Coordinates of C-alpha atoms in Angstrom, one line a residue:
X1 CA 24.4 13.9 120.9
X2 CA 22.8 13.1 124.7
X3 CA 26.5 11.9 125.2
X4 CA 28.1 15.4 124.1
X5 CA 25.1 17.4 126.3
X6 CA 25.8 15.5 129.2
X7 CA 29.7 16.2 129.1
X8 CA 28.7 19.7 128.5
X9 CA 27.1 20.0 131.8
X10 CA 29.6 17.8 133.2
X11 CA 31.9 20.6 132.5
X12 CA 30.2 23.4 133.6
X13 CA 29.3 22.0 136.9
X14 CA 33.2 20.8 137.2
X15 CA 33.9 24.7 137.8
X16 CA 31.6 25.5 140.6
X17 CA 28.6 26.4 138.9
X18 CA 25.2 25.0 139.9
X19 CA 23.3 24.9 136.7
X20 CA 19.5 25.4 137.0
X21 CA 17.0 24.0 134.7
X22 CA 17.2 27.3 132.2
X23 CA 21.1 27.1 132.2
X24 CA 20.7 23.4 130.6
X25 CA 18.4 25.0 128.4
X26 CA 20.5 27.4 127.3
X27 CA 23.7 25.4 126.7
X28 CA 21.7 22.8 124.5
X29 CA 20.2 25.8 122.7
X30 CA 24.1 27.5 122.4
X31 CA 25.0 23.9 120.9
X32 CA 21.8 24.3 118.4
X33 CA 22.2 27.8 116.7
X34 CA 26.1 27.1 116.5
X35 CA 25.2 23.9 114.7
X36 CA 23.3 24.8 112.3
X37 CA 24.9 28.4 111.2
X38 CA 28.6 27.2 111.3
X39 CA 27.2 24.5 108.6
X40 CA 28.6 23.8 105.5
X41 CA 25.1 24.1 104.0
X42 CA 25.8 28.0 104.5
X43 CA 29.2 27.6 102.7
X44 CA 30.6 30.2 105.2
X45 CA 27.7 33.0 105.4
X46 CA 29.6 35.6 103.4
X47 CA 27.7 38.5 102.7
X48 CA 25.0 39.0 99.9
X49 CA 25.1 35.7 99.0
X50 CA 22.6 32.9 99.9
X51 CA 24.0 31.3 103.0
X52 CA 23.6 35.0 104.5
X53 CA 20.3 34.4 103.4
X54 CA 19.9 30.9 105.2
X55 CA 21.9 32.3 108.0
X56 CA 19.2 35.1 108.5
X57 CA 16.4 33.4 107.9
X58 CA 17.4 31.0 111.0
X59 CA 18.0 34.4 112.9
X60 CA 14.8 35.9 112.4
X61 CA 13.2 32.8 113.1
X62 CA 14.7 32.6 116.5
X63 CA 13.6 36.4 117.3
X64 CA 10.5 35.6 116.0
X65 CA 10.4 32.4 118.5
X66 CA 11.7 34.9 121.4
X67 CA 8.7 37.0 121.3
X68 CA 10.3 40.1 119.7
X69 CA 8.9 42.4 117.1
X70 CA 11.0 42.9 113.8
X71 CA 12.6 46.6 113.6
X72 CA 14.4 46.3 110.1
X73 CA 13.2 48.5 107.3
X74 CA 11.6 45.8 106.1
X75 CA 10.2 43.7 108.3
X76 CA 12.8 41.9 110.3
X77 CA 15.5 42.9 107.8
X78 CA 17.7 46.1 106.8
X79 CA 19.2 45.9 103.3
X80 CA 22.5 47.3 102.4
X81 CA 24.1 47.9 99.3
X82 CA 28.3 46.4 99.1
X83 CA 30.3 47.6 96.8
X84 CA 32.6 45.2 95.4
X85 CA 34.0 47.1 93.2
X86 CA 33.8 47.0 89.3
X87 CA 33.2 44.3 86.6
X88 CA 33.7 43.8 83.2
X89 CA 30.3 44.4 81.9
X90 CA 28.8 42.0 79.3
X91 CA 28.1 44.4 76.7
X92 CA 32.4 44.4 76.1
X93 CA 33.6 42.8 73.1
X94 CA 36.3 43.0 71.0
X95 CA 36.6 41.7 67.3
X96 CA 39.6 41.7 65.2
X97 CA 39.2 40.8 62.1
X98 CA 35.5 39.7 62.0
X99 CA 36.8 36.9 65.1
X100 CA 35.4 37.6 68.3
X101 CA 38.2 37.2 71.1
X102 CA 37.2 35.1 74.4
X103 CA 37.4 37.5 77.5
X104 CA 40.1 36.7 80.0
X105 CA 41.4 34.2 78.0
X106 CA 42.6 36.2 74.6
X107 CA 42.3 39.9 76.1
X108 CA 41.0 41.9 78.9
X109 CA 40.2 45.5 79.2
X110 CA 41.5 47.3 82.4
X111 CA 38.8 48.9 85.2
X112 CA 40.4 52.3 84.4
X113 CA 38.8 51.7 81.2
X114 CA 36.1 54.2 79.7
X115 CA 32.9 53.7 78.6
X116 CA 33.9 53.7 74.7
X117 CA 33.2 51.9 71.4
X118 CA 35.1 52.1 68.3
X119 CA 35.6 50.9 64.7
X120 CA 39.0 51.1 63.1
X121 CA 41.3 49.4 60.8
X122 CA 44.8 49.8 61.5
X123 CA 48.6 48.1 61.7
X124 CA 50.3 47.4 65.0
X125 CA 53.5 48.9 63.9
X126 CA 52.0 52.2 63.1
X127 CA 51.1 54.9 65.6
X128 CA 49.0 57.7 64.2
X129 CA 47.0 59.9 65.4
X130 CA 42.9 58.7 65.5
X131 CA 43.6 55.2 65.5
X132 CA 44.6 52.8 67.9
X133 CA 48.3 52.1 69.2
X134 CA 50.0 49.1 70.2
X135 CA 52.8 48.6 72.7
X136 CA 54.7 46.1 73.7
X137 CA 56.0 45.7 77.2
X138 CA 58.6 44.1 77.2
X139 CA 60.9 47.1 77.6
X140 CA 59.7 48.8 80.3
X141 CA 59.5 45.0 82.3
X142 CA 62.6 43.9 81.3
X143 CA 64.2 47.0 82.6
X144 CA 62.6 47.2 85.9
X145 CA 62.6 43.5 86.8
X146 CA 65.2 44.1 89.6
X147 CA 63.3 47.2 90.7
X148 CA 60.8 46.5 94.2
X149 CA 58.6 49.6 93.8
X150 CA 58.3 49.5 89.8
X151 CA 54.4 49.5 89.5
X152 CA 53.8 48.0 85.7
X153 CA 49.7 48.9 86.0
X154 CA 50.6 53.1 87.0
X155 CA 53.4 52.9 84.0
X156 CA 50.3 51.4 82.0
X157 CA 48.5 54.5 82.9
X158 CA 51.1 57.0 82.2
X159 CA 51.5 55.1 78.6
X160 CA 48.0 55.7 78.1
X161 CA 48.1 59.4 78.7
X162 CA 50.7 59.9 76.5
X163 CA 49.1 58.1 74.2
X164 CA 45.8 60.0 74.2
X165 CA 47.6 63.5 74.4
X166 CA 48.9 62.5 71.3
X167 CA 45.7 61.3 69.4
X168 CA 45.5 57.4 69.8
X169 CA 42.0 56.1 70.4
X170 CA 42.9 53.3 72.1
X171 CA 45.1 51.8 73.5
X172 CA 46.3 47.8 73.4
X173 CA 49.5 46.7 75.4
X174 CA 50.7 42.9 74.9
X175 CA 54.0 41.2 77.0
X176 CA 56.5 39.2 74.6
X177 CA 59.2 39.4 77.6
X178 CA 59.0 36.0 78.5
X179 CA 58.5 37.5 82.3
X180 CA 55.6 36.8 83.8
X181 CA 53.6 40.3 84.5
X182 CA 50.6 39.3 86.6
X183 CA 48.4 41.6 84.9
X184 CA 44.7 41.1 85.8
X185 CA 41.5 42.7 86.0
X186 CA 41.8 44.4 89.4
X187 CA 38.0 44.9 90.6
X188 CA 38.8 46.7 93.6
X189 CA 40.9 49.3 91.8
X190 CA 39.2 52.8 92.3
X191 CA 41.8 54.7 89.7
X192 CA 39.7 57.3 87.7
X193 CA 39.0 56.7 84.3
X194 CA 41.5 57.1 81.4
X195 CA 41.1 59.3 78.9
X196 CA 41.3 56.2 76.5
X197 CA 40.2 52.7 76.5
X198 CA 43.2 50.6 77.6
X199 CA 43.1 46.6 76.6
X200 CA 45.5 43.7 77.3
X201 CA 46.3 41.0 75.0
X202 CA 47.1 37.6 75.9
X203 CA 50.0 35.6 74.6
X204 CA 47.4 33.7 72.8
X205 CA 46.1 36.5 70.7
X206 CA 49.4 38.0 70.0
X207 CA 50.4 34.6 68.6
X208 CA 47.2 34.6 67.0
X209 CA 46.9 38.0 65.4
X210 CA 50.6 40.4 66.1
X211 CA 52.9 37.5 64.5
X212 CA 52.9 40.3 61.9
X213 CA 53.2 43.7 62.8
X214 CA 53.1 45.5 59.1
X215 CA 49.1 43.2 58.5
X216 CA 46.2 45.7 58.7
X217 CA 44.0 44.6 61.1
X218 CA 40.1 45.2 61.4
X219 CA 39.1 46.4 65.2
X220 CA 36.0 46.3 66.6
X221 CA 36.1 47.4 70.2
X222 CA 33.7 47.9 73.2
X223 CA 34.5 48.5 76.8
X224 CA 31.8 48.7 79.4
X225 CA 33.3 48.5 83.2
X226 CA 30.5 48.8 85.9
X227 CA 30.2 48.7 89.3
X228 CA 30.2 45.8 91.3
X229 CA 27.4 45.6 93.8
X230 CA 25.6 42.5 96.3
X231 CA 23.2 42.7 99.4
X232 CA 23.8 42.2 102.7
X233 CA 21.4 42.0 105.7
X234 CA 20.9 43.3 108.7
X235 CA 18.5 41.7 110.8
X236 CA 16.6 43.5 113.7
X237 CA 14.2 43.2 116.6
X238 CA 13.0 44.7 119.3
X239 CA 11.9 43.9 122.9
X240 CA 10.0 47.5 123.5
X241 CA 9.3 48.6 127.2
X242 CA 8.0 51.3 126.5
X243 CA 11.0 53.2 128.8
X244 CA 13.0 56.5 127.3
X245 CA 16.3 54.3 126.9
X246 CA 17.4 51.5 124.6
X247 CA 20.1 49.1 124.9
X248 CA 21.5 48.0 121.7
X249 CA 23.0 43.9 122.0
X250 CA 24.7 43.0 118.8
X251 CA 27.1 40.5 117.2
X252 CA 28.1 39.8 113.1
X253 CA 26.3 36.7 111.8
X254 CA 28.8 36.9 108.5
X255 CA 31.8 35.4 107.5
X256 CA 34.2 34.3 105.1
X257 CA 32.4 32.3 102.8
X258 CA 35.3 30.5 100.7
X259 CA 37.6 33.7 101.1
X260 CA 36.7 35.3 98.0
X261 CA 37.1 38.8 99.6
X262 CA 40.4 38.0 100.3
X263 CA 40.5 37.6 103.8
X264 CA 41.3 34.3 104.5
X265 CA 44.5 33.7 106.4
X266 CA 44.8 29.8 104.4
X267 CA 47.4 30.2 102.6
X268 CA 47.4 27.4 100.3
X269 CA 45.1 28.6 97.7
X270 CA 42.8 26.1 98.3
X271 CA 38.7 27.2 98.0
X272 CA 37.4 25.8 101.3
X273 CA 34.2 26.8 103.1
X274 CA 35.3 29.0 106.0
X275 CA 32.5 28.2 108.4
X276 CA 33.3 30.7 111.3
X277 CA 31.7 28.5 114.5
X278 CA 33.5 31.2 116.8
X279 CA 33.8 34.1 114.6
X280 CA 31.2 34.6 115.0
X281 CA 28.5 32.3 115.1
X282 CA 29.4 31.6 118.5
X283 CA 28.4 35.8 118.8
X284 CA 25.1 35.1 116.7
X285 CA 23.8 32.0 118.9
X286 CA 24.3 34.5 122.7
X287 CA 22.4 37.0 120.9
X288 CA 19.7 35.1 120.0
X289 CA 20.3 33.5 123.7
X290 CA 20.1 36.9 125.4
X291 CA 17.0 37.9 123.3
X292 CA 15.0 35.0 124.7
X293 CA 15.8 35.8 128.1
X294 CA 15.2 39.3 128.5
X295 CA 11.8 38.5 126.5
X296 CA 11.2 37.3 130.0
X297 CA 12.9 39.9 132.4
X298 CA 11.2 41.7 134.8
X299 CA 13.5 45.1 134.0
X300 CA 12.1 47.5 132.0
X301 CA 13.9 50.7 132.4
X302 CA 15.3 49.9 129.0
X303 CA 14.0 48.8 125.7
X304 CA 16.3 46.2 123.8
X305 CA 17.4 46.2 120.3
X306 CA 19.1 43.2 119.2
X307 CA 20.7 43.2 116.0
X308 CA 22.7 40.6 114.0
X309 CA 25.1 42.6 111.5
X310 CA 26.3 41.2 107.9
X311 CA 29.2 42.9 106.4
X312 CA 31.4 42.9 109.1
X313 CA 34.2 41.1 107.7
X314 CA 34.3 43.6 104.5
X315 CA 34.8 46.2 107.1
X316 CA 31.9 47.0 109.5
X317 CA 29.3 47.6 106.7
X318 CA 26.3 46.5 108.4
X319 CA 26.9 48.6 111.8
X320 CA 28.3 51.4 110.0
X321 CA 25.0 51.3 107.5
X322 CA 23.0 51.2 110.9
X323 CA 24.2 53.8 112.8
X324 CA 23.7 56.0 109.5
X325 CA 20.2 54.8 109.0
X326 CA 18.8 54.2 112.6
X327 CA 15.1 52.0 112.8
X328 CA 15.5 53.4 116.3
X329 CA 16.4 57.2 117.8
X330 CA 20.0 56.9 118.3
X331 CA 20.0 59.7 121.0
X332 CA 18.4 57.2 122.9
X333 CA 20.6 54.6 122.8
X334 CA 21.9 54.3 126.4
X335 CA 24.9 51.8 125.6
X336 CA 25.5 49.1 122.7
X337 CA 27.4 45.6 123.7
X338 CA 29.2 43.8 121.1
X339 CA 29.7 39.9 120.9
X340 CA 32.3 38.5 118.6
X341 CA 33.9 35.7 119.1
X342 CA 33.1 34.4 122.2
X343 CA 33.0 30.7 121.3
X344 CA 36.8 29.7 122.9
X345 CA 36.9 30.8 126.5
X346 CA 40.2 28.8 127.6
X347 CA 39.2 26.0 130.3
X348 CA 42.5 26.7 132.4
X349 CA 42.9 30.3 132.4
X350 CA 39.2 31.7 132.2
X351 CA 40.0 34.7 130.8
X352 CA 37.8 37.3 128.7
X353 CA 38.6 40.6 127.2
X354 CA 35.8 43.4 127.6
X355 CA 36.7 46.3 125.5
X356 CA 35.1 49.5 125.7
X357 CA 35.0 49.4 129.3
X358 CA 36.7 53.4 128.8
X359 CA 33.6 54.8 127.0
X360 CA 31.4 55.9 130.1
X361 CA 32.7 56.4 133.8
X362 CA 29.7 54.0 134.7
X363 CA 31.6 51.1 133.4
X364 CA 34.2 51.3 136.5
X365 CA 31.7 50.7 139.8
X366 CA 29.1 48.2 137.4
X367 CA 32.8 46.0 136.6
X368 CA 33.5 46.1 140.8
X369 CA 30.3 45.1 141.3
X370 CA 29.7 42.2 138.7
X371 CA 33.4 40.8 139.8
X372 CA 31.9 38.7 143.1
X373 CA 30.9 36.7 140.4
X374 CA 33.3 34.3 139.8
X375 CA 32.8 33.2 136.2
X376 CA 36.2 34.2 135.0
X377 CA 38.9 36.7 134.6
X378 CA 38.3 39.9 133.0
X379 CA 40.9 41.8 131.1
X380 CA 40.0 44.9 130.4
X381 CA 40.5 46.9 127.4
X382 CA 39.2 50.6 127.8
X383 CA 39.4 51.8 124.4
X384 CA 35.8 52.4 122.1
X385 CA 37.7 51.4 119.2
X386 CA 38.1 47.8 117.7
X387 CA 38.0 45.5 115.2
X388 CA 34.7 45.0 115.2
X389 CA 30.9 46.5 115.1
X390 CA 31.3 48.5 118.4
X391 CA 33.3 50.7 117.0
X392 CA 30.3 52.3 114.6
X393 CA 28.3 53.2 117.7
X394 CA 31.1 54.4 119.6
X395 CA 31.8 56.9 116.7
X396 CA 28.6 58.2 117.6
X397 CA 29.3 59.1 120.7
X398 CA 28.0 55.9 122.4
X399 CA 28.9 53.9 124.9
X400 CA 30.2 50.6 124.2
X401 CA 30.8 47.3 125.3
X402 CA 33.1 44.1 123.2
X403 CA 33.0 41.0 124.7
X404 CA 35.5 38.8 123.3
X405 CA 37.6 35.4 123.8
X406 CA 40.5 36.2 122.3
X407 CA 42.5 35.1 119.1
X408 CA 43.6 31.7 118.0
X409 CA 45.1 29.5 115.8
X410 CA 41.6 28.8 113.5
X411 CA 41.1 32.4 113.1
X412 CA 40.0 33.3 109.5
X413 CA 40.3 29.5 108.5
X414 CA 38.7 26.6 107.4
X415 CA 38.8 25.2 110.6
X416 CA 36.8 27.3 112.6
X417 CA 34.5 24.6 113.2
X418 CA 31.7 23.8 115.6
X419 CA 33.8 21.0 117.9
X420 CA 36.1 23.5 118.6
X421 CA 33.4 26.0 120.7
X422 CA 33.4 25.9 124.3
X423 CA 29.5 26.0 124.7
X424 CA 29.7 25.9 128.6
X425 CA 32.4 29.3 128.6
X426 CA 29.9 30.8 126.6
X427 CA 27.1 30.0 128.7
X428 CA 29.2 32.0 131.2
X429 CA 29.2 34.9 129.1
X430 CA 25.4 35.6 128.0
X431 CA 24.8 35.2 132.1
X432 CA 27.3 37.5 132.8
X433 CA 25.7 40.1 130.3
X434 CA 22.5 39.5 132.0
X435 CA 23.6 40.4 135.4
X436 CA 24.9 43.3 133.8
X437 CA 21.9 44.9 132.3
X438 CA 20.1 43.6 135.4
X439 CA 22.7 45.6 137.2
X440 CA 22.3 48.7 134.8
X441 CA 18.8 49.0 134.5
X442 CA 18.5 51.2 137.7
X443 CA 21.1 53.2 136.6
X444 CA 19.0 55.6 133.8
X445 CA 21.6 57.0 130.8
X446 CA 25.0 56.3 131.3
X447 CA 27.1 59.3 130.1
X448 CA 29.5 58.8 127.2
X449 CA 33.1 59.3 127.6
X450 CA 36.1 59.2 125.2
X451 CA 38.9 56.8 125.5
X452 CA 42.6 55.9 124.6
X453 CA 42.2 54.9 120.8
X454 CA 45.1 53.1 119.5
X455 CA 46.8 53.2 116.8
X456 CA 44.4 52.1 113.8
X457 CA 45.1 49.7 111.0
X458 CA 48.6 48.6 111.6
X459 CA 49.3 44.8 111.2
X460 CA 52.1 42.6 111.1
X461 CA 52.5 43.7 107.6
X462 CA 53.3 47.1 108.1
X463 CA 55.8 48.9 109.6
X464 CA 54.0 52.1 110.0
X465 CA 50.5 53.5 110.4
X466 CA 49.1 57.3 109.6
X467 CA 46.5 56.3 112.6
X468 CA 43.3 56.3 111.1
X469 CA 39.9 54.5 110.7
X470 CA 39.3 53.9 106.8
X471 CA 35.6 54.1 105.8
X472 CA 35.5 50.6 104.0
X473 CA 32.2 51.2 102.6
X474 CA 33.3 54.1 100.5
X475 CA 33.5 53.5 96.5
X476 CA 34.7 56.6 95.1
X477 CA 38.3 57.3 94.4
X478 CA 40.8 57.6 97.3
X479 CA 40.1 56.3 101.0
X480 CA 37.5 58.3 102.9
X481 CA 38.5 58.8 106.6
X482 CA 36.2 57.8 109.4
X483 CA 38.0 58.7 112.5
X484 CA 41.1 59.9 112.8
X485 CA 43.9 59.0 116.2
X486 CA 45.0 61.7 118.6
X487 CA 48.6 62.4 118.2
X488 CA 49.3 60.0 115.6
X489 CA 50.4 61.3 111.6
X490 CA 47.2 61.9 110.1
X491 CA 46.1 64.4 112.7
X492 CA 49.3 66.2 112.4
X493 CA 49.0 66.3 108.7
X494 CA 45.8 68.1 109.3
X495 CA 43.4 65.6 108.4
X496 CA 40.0 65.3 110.1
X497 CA 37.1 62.5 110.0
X498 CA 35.7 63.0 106.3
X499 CA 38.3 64.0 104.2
X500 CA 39.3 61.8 101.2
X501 CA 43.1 60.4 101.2
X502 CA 44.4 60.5 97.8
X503 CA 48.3 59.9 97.9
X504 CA 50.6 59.3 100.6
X505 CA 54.0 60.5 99.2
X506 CA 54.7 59.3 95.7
X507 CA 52.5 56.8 95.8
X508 CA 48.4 57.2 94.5
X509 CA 45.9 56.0 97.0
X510 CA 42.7 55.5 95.2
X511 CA 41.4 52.2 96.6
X512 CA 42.0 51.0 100.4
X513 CA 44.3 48.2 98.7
X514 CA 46.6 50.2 97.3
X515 CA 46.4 52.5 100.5
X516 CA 47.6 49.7 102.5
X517 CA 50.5 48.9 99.5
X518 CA 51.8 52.6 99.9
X519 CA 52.1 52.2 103.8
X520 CA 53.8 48.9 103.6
X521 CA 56.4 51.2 101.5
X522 CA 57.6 53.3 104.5
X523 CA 59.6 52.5 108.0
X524 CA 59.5 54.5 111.2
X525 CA 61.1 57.7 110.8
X526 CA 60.8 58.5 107.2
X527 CA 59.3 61.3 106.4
X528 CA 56.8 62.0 103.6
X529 CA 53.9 64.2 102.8
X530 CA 49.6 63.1 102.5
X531 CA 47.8 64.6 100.1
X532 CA 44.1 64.8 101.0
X533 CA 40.7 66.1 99.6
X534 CA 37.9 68.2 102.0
X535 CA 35.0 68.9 99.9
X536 CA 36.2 70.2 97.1
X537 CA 39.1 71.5 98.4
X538 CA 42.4 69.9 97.9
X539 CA 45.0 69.7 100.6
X540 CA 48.4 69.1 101.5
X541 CA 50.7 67.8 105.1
X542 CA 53.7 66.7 106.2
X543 CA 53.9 63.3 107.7
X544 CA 56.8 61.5 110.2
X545 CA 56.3 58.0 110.9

């Protein structure tokens, strides 16, 4: 360990910098909260569970240890409620002939399923009207096994319509093919409810109980489907000058835990703890860094807020829950700066990317000023928008600030691990901040300015975007719209921040998932039409990719 600080400093020195007592301090202190919150003890901080709760316990030990006064809801913390979508609730059973059928294993009921309970007995072959109906699927999959854009679950749905408008009361579907359908419980499936309950048999209780179709069976069915919920954390404090004006510093302390969420970029399908040293840790440990310092500044035109986010990685809860419940005026708020990932500043080329630097015309003289200092190169990004928890403030019509490293080939894996974090670039960094505010704090209210936004959500796994922000913490039906890009689709279709996406062509769009499925659907150029819900007021546009 002595060994690894002293080739640290080693390091640091190597580039010019003479490190004063406080700098060693920090670097060893860097190396500490990295450590121990990029452990596997915290089996990869995701949200809600408990190595968030490890994870923020450390954190509001350390602002506790800063000198800084808690500025949660309660206490240090601020709960938030996820939404993970739905579950099979335990009151669901299903008995056919006095046997009780294992879940998952000999049947599941699918989330569009309504709350319902019936008693009935009744054979497979027959399809009456107040009893249940059976349907093989075999047809329908063998027909459309060379077809890309056959959806089996929406052909499910329209079955069960069909079935209800003509008096089933239930439905139960079953697969004797011999092609695999992938059929599952989908959790993060928003569909409404349908107008029947809707159940799929395995291959083990067809065998089990359909080997005769003409037999009377004896139904007993339940279906419960509920929501889905954990807690995340935000954790807050407050270094409070007493001045008009706050600066908010913060930086997500969650991550992937084993990629349950999905967001993993392993590929293998291996559970492994995903213990995010840079992203974003490395964020986490120069927040708590930059709290102990300005504990001890001699500014105070501004108060300070620091605030570690959870959620981030599900899609900005914890800043988004934030800026819609404030501990703190927002209208105060003279900027916010954002740290995440800013573990792997590159030894040879230097170079950091500070986004935001567009939101207020302030940013342009402070940047000329702060670049005598020769820590590194800056590239600057001038758009408010990002991946990341900046982008909630800047929504508000804040000014904004993301510091950032830059990408690389541990991103979203398993090994994003502690021996990989440049502790001496990052040293670099929290300074750099420092000078900044130090630099800022005669300034008063910087004014608020917006920028270029680009266009939002496309990946590498689409060809086209409709150019806007999805609100990922909305659980109803459809994808809710949080901000929408000048002169892209969506705001020639005529939608605004707040309306509630519900199709995009032919295809329904009731969860964010199967947003992202229709989009992957279309190339540049094709032309389509987004149907869209303001209030209660439905509407309609024409979209050109």
């Amino acid at each position: 360990m002595r060994l690894l600080i002293i080739l640290l400093l080693s390091s640091f020195t190597s580039v010019g910098q003479k490190l004063k007592k406080a700098d060693k301090v920090m670097i060893t202190n860097l190396q500490a909260h990295i450590m121990y919150l990029a452990d596997d003890k915290l089996e990869g901080r995701r949200a809600g569970t408990n190595g968030e709760k490890l994870a923020y316990e450390y954190i509001r030990g350390q602002f506790q240890k800063a000198g800084l006064e808690p500025k949660g809801e309660q206490g240090w913390l601020q709960p938030f409620e996820i939404n993970d979508g739905k579950q099979v609730n335990a009151a669901t059973l299903l008995f056919i002939n006095d046997h009780e059928l294992k879940l998952n294993d000999e049947y599941f009921p699918f989330v569009f399923c309504p709350t319902a309970s019936l008693d009935a007995a009744v054979s497979p072959a027959v399809k009456e009207k107040g009893v249940p109906w059976f349907d093989d699927l075999k047809d329908i999959i063998e027909d459309n096994k060379e077809n890309p854009h056959f959806d089996l679950s929406n052909a499910i749905k329209i079955i069960a319509q069909k079935a209800a408008e003509k008096g089933a009361t239930a439905l139960f579907v079953y697969n004797t093919s011999g092609i695999a359908d992938n059929l599952k419980f989908e959790g993060k499936d928003n569909s409404n409810p349908s107008p029947l309950p809707v159940v799929y048999l395995t291959a083990k209780a067809c065998k089990e109980y359909l080997a005769d179709e003409s037999a009377t069976l004896d139904i007993r069915l339940k279906t419960v489907i509920s929501d889905k919920k954990r807690t995340g954390n935000n954790v807050i404090g407050i270094i409070n000058n007493g001045a008009p004006n706050t600066i908010i510093f913060g930086a997500h302390y969650d991550h992937l835990g084993y990629g349950e969420d999905g967001n993993s970029m392993l590929r293998t399908g291996e559970r492994q703890i995903h213990n995010g040293a840079d992203d974003n840790a490395s964020g986490t440990a120069a927040l708590i860094e930059l709290a102990r310092s300005l504990k001890g500044s001699k500014d105070k035109n501004n108060n300070y807020v620091f605030i570690a986010f959870s959620g981030e990685e599900l899609g900005l809860f914890g800043s988004k829950y934030f800026t819609e419940h404030p501990t703190i005026d927002l209208t105060s708020v003279n900027f916010m700066v954002n740290m995440d990932m800013v573990g792997r500043l590159n030894d040879s080329s230097k170079t950091i990317t500070v986004g935001g630097y567009g939101t207020s015309p302030t940013w342009g003289p402070v940047f000329t000023s702060l670049s005598k200092q020769k820590y590194f190169t800056i590239k600057y990004d001038s758009s408010g928008i990002g991946p990341s928890d900046h982008t909630s403030f800047y929504l508000k019509n804040i000014p904004v600030l993301f510091f950032f490293t830059g990408l690389h080939s541990d991103y979203h894996k398993p090994t994003d691990d502690y021996n990989k974090i440049n502790f001496t670039g990052e040293a670099f960094i929290v300074k750099y901040i420092e000078s900044l505010v130090d630099l800022i704090n005669s300034k008063g209210k910087l004014a608020f300015q917006k920028t270029r936004e680009p266009a939002i959500g496309t990946t590498a796994r689409f060809n086209v975007t409709l150019g806007i922000m999805p609100d990922y913490t909305f659980s109803g039906s459809g994808v809710r719209v949080d901000g929408v890009t000048d002169g892209r689709p969506a705001q020639k279709a005529g939608i605004q921040t707040g309306d509630i996406i519900i199709q995009l062509g032919s295809f329904n769009t009731n969860s964010l998932e199967t947003y992202m499925q229709a989009l992957s659907k279309f190339n540049k150029g094709d032309k389509t039409t987004v149907r869209y819900k303001r209030g209660e007021e439905m509407k309609e546009g024409p979209v050109e990719f």
